[in-house]
Short mmCIF file of C-alpha atoms and ligand atoms in Angstrom, two decimals:
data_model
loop_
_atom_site.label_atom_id
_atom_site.label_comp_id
_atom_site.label_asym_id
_atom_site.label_seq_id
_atom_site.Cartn_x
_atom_site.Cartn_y
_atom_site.Cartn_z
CA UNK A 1 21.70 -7.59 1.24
CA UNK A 2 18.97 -4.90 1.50
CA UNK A 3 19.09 -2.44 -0.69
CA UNK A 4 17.58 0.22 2.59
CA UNK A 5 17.72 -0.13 6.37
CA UNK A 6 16.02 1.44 8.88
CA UNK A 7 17.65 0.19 11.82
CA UNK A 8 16.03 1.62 15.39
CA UNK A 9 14.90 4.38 13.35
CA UNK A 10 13.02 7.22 15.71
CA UNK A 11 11.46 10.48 14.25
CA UNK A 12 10.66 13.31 16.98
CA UNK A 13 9.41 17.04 15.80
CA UNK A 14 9.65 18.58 19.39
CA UNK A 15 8.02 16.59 22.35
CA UNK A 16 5.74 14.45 19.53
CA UNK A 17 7.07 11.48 18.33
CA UNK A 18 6.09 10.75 14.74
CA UNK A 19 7.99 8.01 13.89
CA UNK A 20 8.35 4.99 17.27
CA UNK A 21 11.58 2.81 17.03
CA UNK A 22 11.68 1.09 13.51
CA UNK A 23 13.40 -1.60 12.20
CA UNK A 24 12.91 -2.14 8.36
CA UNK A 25 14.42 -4.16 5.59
CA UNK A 26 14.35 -2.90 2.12
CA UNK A 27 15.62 -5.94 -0.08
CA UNK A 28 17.18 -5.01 -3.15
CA UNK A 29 15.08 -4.77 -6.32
CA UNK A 30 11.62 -4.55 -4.27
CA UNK A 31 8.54 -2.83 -5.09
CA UNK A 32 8.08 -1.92 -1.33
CA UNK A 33 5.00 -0.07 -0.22
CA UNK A 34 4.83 2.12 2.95
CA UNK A 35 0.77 1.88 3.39
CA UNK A 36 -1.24 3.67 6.40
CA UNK A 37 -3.80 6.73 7.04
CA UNK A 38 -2.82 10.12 6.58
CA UNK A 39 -0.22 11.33 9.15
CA UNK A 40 0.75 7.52 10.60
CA UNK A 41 4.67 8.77 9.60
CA UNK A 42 4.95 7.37 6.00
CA UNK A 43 6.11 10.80 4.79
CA UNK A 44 8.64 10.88 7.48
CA UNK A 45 10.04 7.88 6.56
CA UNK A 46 10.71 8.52 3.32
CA UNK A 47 12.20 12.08 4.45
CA UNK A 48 14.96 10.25 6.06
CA UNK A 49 15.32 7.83 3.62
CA UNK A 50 15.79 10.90 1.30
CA UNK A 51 18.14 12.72 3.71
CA UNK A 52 15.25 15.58 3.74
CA UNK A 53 15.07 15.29 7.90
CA UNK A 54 17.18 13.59 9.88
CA UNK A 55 16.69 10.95 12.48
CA UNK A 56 16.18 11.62 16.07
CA UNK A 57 17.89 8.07 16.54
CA UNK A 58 18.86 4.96 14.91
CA UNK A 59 20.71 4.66 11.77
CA UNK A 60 19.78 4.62 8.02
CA UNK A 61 21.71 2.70 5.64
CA UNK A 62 21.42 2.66 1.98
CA UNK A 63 23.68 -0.13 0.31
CA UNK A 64 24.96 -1.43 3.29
CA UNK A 65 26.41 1.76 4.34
CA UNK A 66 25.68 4.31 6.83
CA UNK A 67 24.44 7.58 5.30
CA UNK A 68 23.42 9.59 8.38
CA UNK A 69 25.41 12.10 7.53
CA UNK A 70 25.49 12.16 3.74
CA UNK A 71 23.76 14.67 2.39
CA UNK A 72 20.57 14.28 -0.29
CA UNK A 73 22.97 14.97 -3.40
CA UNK A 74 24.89 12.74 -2.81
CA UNK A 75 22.56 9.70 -1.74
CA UNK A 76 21.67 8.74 -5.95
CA UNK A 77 17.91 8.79 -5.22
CA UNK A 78 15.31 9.43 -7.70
CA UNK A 79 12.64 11.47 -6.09
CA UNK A 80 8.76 11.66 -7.39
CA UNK A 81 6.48 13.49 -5.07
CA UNK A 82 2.99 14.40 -5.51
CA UNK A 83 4.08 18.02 -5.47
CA UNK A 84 7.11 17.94 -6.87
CA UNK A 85 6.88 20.29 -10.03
CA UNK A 86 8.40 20.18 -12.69
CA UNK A 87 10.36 23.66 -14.14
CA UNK A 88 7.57 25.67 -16.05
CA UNK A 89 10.16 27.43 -17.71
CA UNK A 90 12.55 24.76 -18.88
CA UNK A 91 11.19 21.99 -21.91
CA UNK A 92 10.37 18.44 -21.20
CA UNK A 93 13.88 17.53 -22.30
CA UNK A 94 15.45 20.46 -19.93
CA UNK A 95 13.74 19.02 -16.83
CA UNK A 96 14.37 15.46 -17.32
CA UNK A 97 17.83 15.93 -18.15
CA UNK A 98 18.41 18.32 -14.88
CA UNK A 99 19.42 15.96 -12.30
CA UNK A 100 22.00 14.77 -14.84
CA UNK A 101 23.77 18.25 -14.67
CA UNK A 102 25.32 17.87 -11.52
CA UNK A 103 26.63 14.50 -12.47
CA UNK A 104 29.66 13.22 -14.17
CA UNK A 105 27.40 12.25 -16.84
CA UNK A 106 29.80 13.94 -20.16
CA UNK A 107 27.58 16.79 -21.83
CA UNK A 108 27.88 14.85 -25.13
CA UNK A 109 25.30 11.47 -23.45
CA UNK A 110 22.63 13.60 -22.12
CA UNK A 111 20.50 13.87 -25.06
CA UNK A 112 20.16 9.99 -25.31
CA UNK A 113 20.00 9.26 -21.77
CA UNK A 114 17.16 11.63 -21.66
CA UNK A 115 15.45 10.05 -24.76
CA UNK A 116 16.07 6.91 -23.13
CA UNK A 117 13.82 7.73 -20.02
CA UNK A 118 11.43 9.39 -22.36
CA UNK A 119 10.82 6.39 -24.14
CA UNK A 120 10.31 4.66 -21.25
CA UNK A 121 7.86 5.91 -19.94
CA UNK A 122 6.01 5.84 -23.28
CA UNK A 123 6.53 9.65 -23.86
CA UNK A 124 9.05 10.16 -26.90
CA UNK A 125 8.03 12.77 -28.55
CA UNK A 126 7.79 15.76 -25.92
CA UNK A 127 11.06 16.52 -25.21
CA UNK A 128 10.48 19.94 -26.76
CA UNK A 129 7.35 20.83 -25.26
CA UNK A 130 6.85 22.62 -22.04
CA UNK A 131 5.34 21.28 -18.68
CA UNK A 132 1.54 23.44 -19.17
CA UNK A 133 1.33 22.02 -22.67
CA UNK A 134 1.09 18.43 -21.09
CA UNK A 135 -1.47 16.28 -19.24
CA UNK A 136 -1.82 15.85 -15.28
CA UNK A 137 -0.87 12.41 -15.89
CA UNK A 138 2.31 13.17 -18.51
CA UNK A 139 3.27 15.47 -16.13
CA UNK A 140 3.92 12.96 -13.54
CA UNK A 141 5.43 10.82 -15.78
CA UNK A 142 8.20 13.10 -16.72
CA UNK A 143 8.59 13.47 -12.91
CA UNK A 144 8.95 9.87 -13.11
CA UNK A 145 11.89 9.87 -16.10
CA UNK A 146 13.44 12.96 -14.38
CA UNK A 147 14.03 10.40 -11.22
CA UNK A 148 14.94 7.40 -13.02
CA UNK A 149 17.45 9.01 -15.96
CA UNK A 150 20.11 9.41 -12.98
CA UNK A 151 19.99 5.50 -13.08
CA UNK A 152 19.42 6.21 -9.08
CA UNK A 153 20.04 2.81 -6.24
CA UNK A 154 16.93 3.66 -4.80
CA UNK A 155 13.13 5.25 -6.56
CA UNK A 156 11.61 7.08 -3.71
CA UNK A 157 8.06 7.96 -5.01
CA UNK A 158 5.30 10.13 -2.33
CA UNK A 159 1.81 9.61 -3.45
CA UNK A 160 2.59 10.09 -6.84
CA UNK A 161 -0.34 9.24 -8.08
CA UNK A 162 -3.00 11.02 -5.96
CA UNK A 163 -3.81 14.12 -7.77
CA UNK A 164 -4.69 11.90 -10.90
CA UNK A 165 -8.21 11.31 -11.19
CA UNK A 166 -9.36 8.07 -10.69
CA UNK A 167 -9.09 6.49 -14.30
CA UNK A 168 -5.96 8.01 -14.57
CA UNK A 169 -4.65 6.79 -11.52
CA UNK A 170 -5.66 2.81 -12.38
CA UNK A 171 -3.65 3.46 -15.45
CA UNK A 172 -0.97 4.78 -14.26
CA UNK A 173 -0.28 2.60 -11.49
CA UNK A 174 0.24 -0.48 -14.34
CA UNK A 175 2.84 1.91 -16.22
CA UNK A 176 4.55 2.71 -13.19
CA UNK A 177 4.54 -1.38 -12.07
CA UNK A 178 5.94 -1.66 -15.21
CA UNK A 179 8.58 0.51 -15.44
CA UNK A 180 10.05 -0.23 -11.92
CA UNK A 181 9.91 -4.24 -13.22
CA UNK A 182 12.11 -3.10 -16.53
CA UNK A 183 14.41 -1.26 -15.00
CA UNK A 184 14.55 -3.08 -11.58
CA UNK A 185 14.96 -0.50 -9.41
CA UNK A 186 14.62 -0.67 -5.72
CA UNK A 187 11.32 1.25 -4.85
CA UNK A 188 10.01 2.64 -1.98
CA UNK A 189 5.94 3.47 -2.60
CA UNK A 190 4.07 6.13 -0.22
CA UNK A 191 0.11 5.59 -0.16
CA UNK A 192 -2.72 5.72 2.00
CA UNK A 193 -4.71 3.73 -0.73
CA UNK A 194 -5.32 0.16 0.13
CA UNK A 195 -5.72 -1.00 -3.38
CA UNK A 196 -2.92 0.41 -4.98
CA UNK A 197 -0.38 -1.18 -2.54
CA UNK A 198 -2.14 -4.32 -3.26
CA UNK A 199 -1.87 -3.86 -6.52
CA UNK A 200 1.48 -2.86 -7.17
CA UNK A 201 3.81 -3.86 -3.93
CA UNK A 202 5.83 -6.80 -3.74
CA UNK A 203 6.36 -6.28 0.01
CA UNK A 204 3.71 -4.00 1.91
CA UNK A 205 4.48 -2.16 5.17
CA UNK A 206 1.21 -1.73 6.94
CA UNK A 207 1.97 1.58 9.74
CA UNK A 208 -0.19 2.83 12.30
CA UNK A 209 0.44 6.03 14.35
CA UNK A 210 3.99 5.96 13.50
CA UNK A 211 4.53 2.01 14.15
CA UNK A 212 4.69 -0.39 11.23
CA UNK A 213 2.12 -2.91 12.37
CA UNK A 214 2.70 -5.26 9.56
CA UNK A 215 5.54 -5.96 6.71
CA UNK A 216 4.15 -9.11 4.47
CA UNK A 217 3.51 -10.01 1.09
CA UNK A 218 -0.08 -8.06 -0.58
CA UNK A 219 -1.52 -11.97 0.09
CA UNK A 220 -0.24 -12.15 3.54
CA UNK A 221 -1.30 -8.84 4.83
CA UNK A 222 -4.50 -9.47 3.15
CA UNK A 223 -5.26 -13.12 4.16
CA UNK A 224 -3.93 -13.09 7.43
CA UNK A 225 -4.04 -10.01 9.17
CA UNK A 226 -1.46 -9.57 12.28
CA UNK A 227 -3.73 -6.89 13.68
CA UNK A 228 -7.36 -5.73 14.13
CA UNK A 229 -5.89 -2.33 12.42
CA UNK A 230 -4.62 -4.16 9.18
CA UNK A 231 -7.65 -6.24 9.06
CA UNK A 232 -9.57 -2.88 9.11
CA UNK A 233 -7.31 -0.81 7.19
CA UNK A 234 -6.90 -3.68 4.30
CA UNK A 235 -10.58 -4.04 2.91
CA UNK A 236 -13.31 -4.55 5.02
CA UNK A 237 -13.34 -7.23 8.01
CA UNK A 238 -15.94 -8.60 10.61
CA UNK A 239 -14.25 -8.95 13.71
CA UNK A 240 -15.92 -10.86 16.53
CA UNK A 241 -15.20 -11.58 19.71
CA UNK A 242 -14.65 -14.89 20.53
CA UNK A 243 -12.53 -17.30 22.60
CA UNK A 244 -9.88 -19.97 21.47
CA UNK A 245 -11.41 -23.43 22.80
CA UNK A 246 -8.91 -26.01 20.76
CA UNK A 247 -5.20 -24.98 20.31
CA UNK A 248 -3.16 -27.73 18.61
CA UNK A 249 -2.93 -29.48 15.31
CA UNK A 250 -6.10 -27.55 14.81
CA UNK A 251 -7.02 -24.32 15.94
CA UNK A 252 -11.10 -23.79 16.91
CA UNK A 253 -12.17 -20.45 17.82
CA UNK A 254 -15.98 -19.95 18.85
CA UNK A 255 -18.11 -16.61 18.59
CA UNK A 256 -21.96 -16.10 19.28
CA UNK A 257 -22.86 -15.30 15.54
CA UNK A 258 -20.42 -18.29 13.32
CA UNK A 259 -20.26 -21.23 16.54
CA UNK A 260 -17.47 -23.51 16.28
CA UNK A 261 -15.03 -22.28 13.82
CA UNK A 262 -11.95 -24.24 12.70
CA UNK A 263 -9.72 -21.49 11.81
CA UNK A 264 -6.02 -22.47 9.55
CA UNK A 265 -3.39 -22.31 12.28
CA UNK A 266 -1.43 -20.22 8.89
CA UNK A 267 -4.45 -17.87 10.22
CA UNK A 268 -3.84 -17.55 13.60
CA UNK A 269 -0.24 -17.11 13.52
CA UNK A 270 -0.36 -14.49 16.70
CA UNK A 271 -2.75 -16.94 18.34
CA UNK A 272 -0.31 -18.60 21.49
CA UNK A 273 -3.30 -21.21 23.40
CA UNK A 274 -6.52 -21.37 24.59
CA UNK A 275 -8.10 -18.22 26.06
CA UNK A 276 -9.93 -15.04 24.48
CA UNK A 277 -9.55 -14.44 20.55
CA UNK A 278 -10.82 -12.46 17.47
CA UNK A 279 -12.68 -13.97 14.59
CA UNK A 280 -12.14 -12.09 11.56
CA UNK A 281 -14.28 -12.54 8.46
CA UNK A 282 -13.48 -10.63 5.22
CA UNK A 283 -16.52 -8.98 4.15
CA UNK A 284 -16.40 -10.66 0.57
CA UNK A 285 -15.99 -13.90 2.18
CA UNK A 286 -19.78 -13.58 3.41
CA UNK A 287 -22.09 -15.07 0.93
CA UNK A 288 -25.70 -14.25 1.22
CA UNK A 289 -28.18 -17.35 -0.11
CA UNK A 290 -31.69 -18.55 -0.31
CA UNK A 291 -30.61 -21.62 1.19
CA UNK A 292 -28.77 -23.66 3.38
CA UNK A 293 -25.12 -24.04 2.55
CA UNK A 294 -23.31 -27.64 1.82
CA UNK A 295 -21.48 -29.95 4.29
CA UNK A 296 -18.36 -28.21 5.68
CA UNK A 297 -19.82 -24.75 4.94
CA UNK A 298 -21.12 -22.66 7.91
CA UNK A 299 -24.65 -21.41 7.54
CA UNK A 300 -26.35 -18.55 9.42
CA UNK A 301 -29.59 -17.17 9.75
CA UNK A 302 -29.81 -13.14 9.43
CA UNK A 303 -31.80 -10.57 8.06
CA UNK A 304 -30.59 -7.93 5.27
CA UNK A 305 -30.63 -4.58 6.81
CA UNK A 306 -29.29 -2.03 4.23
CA UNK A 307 -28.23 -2.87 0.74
CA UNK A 308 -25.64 -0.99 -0.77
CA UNK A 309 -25.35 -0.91 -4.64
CA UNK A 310 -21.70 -0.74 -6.50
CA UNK A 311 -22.16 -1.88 -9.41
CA UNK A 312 -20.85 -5.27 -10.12
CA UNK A 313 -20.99 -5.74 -6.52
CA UNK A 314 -23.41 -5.29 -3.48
CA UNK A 315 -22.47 -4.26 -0.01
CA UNK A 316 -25.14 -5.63 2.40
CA UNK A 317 -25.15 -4.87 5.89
CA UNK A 318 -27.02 -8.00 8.09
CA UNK A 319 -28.15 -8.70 11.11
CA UNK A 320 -27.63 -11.93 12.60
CA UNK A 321 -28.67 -12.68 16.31
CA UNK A 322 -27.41 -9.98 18.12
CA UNK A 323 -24.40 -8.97 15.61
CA UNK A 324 -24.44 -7.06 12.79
CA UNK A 325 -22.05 -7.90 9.48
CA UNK A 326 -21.01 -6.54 6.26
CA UNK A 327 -20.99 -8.95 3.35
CA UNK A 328 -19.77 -7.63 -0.02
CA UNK A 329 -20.92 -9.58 -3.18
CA UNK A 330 -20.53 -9.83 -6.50
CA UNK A 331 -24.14 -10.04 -8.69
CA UNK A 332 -25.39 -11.65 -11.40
CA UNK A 333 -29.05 -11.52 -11.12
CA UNK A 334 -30.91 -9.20 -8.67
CA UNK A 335 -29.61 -8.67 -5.71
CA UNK A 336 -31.03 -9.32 -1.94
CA UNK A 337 -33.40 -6.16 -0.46
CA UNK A 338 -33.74 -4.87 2.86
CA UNK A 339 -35.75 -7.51 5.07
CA UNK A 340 -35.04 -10.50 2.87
CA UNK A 341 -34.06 -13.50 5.29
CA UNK A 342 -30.99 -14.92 4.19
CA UNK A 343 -28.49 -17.41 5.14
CA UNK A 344 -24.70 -16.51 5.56
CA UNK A 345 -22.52 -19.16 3.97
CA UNK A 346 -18.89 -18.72 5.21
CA UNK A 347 -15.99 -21.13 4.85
CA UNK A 348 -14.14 -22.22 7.94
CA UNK A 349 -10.77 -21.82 5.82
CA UNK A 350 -11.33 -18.52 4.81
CA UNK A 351 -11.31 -17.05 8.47
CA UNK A 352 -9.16 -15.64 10.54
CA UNK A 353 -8.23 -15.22 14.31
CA UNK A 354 -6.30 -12.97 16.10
CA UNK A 355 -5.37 -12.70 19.86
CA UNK A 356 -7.99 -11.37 21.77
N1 LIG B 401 7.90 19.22 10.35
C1 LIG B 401 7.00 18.74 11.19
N2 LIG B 401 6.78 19.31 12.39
C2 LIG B 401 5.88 18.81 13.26
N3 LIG B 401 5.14 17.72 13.05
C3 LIG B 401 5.29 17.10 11.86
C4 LIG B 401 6.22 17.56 10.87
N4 LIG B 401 6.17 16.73 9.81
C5 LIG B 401 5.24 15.81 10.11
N5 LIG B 401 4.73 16.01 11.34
C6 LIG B 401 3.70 15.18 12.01
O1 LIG B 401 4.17 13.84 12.02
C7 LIG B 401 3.11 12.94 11.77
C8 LIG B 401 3.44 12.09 10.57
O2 LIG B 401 3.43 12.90 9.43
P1 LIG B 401 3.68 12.32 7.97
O3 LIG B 401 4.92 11.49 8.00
O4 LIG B 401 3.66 13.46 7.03
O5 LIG B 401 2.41 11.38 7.78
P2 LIG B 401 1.86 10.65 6.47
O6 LIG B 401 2.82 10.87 5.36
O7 LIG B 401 1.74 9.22 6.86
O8 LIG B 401 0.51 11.24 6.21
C9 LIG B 401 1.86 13.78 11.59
O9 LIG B 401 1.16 13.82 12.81
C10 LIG B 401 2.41 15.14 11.22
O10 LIG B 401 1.53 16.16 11.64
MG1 LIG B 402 2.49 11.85 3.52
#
């Protein structure tokens, strides 16, 4: 059973319609991540979930049962939002045990159940301290104990993380993994970063303008992109136009830059037949080199046109016939300059195709 269902869910704030009919699946236990730009309805979402707005239409259910019109209180949610302060005035101890205090929870277990969050999220010695005299990043985590002391069915966290600085943030997103794997906790994750929900999600819900586009494993979104938006919004793709010549056992897609390209039918899934298509090549599936590439490797001719140090890796932008590419590589030695002539090695198994 899932733990949270959205079923024909629609969101409305006067004649604009944030949230288009939804039908979602939370399963029990998940790390579930609701991942798009800023203002694609993730917020909203969440809101309802929380019983914070209500639904123009459709029907939440938390549990199996319908909880429409049960009020926030009474929904046992843990809450963490990026804003949501803690009391300056009460201790550490005094916050996190809060949403205990209008519980049946008997005065006399407080103290340990609040110890007990404390300690789990690696924090057991501030109980007596107050908010100010903490960290940005302790802060949030006695947000996070505050949520999870209630023993709540469902963690509903809001960007937690994004007012950590980036260090921080890396950090914190392990902890906060590893808390929700200890404790087991059905979780549903807000974020408009890419690499968090990769990082973190068991499930990831890819929206768009208030539509979920795409609800897959962080491997499945990644790998094989439903839509030109996810393989956008999910790293960084070349996408080609090109047509579908061979649609069977095999499935061969051909552009003007990459030829003949036999794509995984696991690739194409939203490919039906022959007819117009979309290549799509992951940037960091784009190797630049001197030479020619092996048997069963495509090769292609193209010109560097703007190199783009990170580090570790190099973002090159190419030019190749009349198309131009992003490769991102990773660097041992020096990397390629502007005006080098290289050749693009690309695997025929790591692409993708979508309809076109
Ligand atoms: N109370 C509101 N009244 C009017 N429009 C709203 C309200 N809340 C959100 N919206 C709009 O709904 C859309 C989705 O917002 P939100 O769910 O907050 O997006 P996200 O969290 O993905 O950034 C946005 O266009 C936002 O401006
Ligand atoms: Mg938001």
């Amino acid at each position: 059973m899932s733990a949270v269902t959205l079923q024909d869910i629609v969101k409305r704030f006067g004649s604009f319609t944030a949230v288009h009919r939804t039908t979602l699946e939370i399963p029990e236990g998940a790390f579930v991540t609701l991942l798009g730009p800023s203002g694609c309805g993730k917020t909203t979402n969440l809101r309802m979930i929380a019983g914070l707005l209500d639904p123009s239409e459709g029907e939440i259910l938390i549990g199996g049962k319908r909880v429409n019109d049960v009020p926030i209180h009474k929904r046992n949610l843990g809450l963490v939002f990026q804003n949501y302060a803690l009391f300056p005035h009460k201790t550490v101890a005094e916050n996190v045990a809060f949403g205990l205090k209008y519980r049946d929870v008997p005065k006399s277990e407080i103290p340990a159940k609040v110890q007990a969050a404390l300690e789990l999220v690696q924090l057991p010695n501030v109980g007596d301290r107050y908010p100010k005299e903490l960290s940005g990043g302790q802060q949030q985590r006695i947000a996070l104990a505050r949520a999870i002391v209630i023993e709540p069915d469902v963690l509903l966290l809001d960007e937690p993380l994004s007012a950590l600085d980036a260090n921080l943030r890396e950090d914190m997103r392990v902890e906060l993994k590893r808390i929700q794997e200890r404790i087991g906790v059905t979780t549903v994750f807000v974020t408009h970063d890419q690499s968090e929900a990769l990082a973190m999600s068991d499930l990831i819900v890819v929206m768009s303008e208030g539509r979920v586009e795409q609800v897959g494993k962080p491997e499945e979104v990644y790998n094989t992109p439903a839509s030109e938006f996810v393989a956008n919004f999910l790293g960084a793709s070349n996408i080609t136009e090109a047509k579908c010549i061979e649609h069977g056992a095999s499935v061969v897609v051909e552009d003007a830059t990459f030829g003949r390209v036999t794509v995984p039918a696991a690739k194409a899934p939203n490919l039906t037949g022959q007819g117009p298509a979309k290549l799509v090549v992951r940037a960091e599936k784009l190797l630049l080199s001197k030479t020619q590439a092996s048997e069963g490797v495509i090769s292609v001719p193209a010109t560097v046109e703007t190199v783009d140090y990170q580090g570790q890796a190099v973002r090159y932008f190419v030019r190749a016939g009349e198309a131009q590419l992003q490769a991102i590589n990773m660097i041992d030695e020096r990397p390629f300059a502007a005006g080098d002539a290289v050749h693009l090695h690309l695997r025929p198994q790591d692409c993708a195709a979508l309809p076109g």
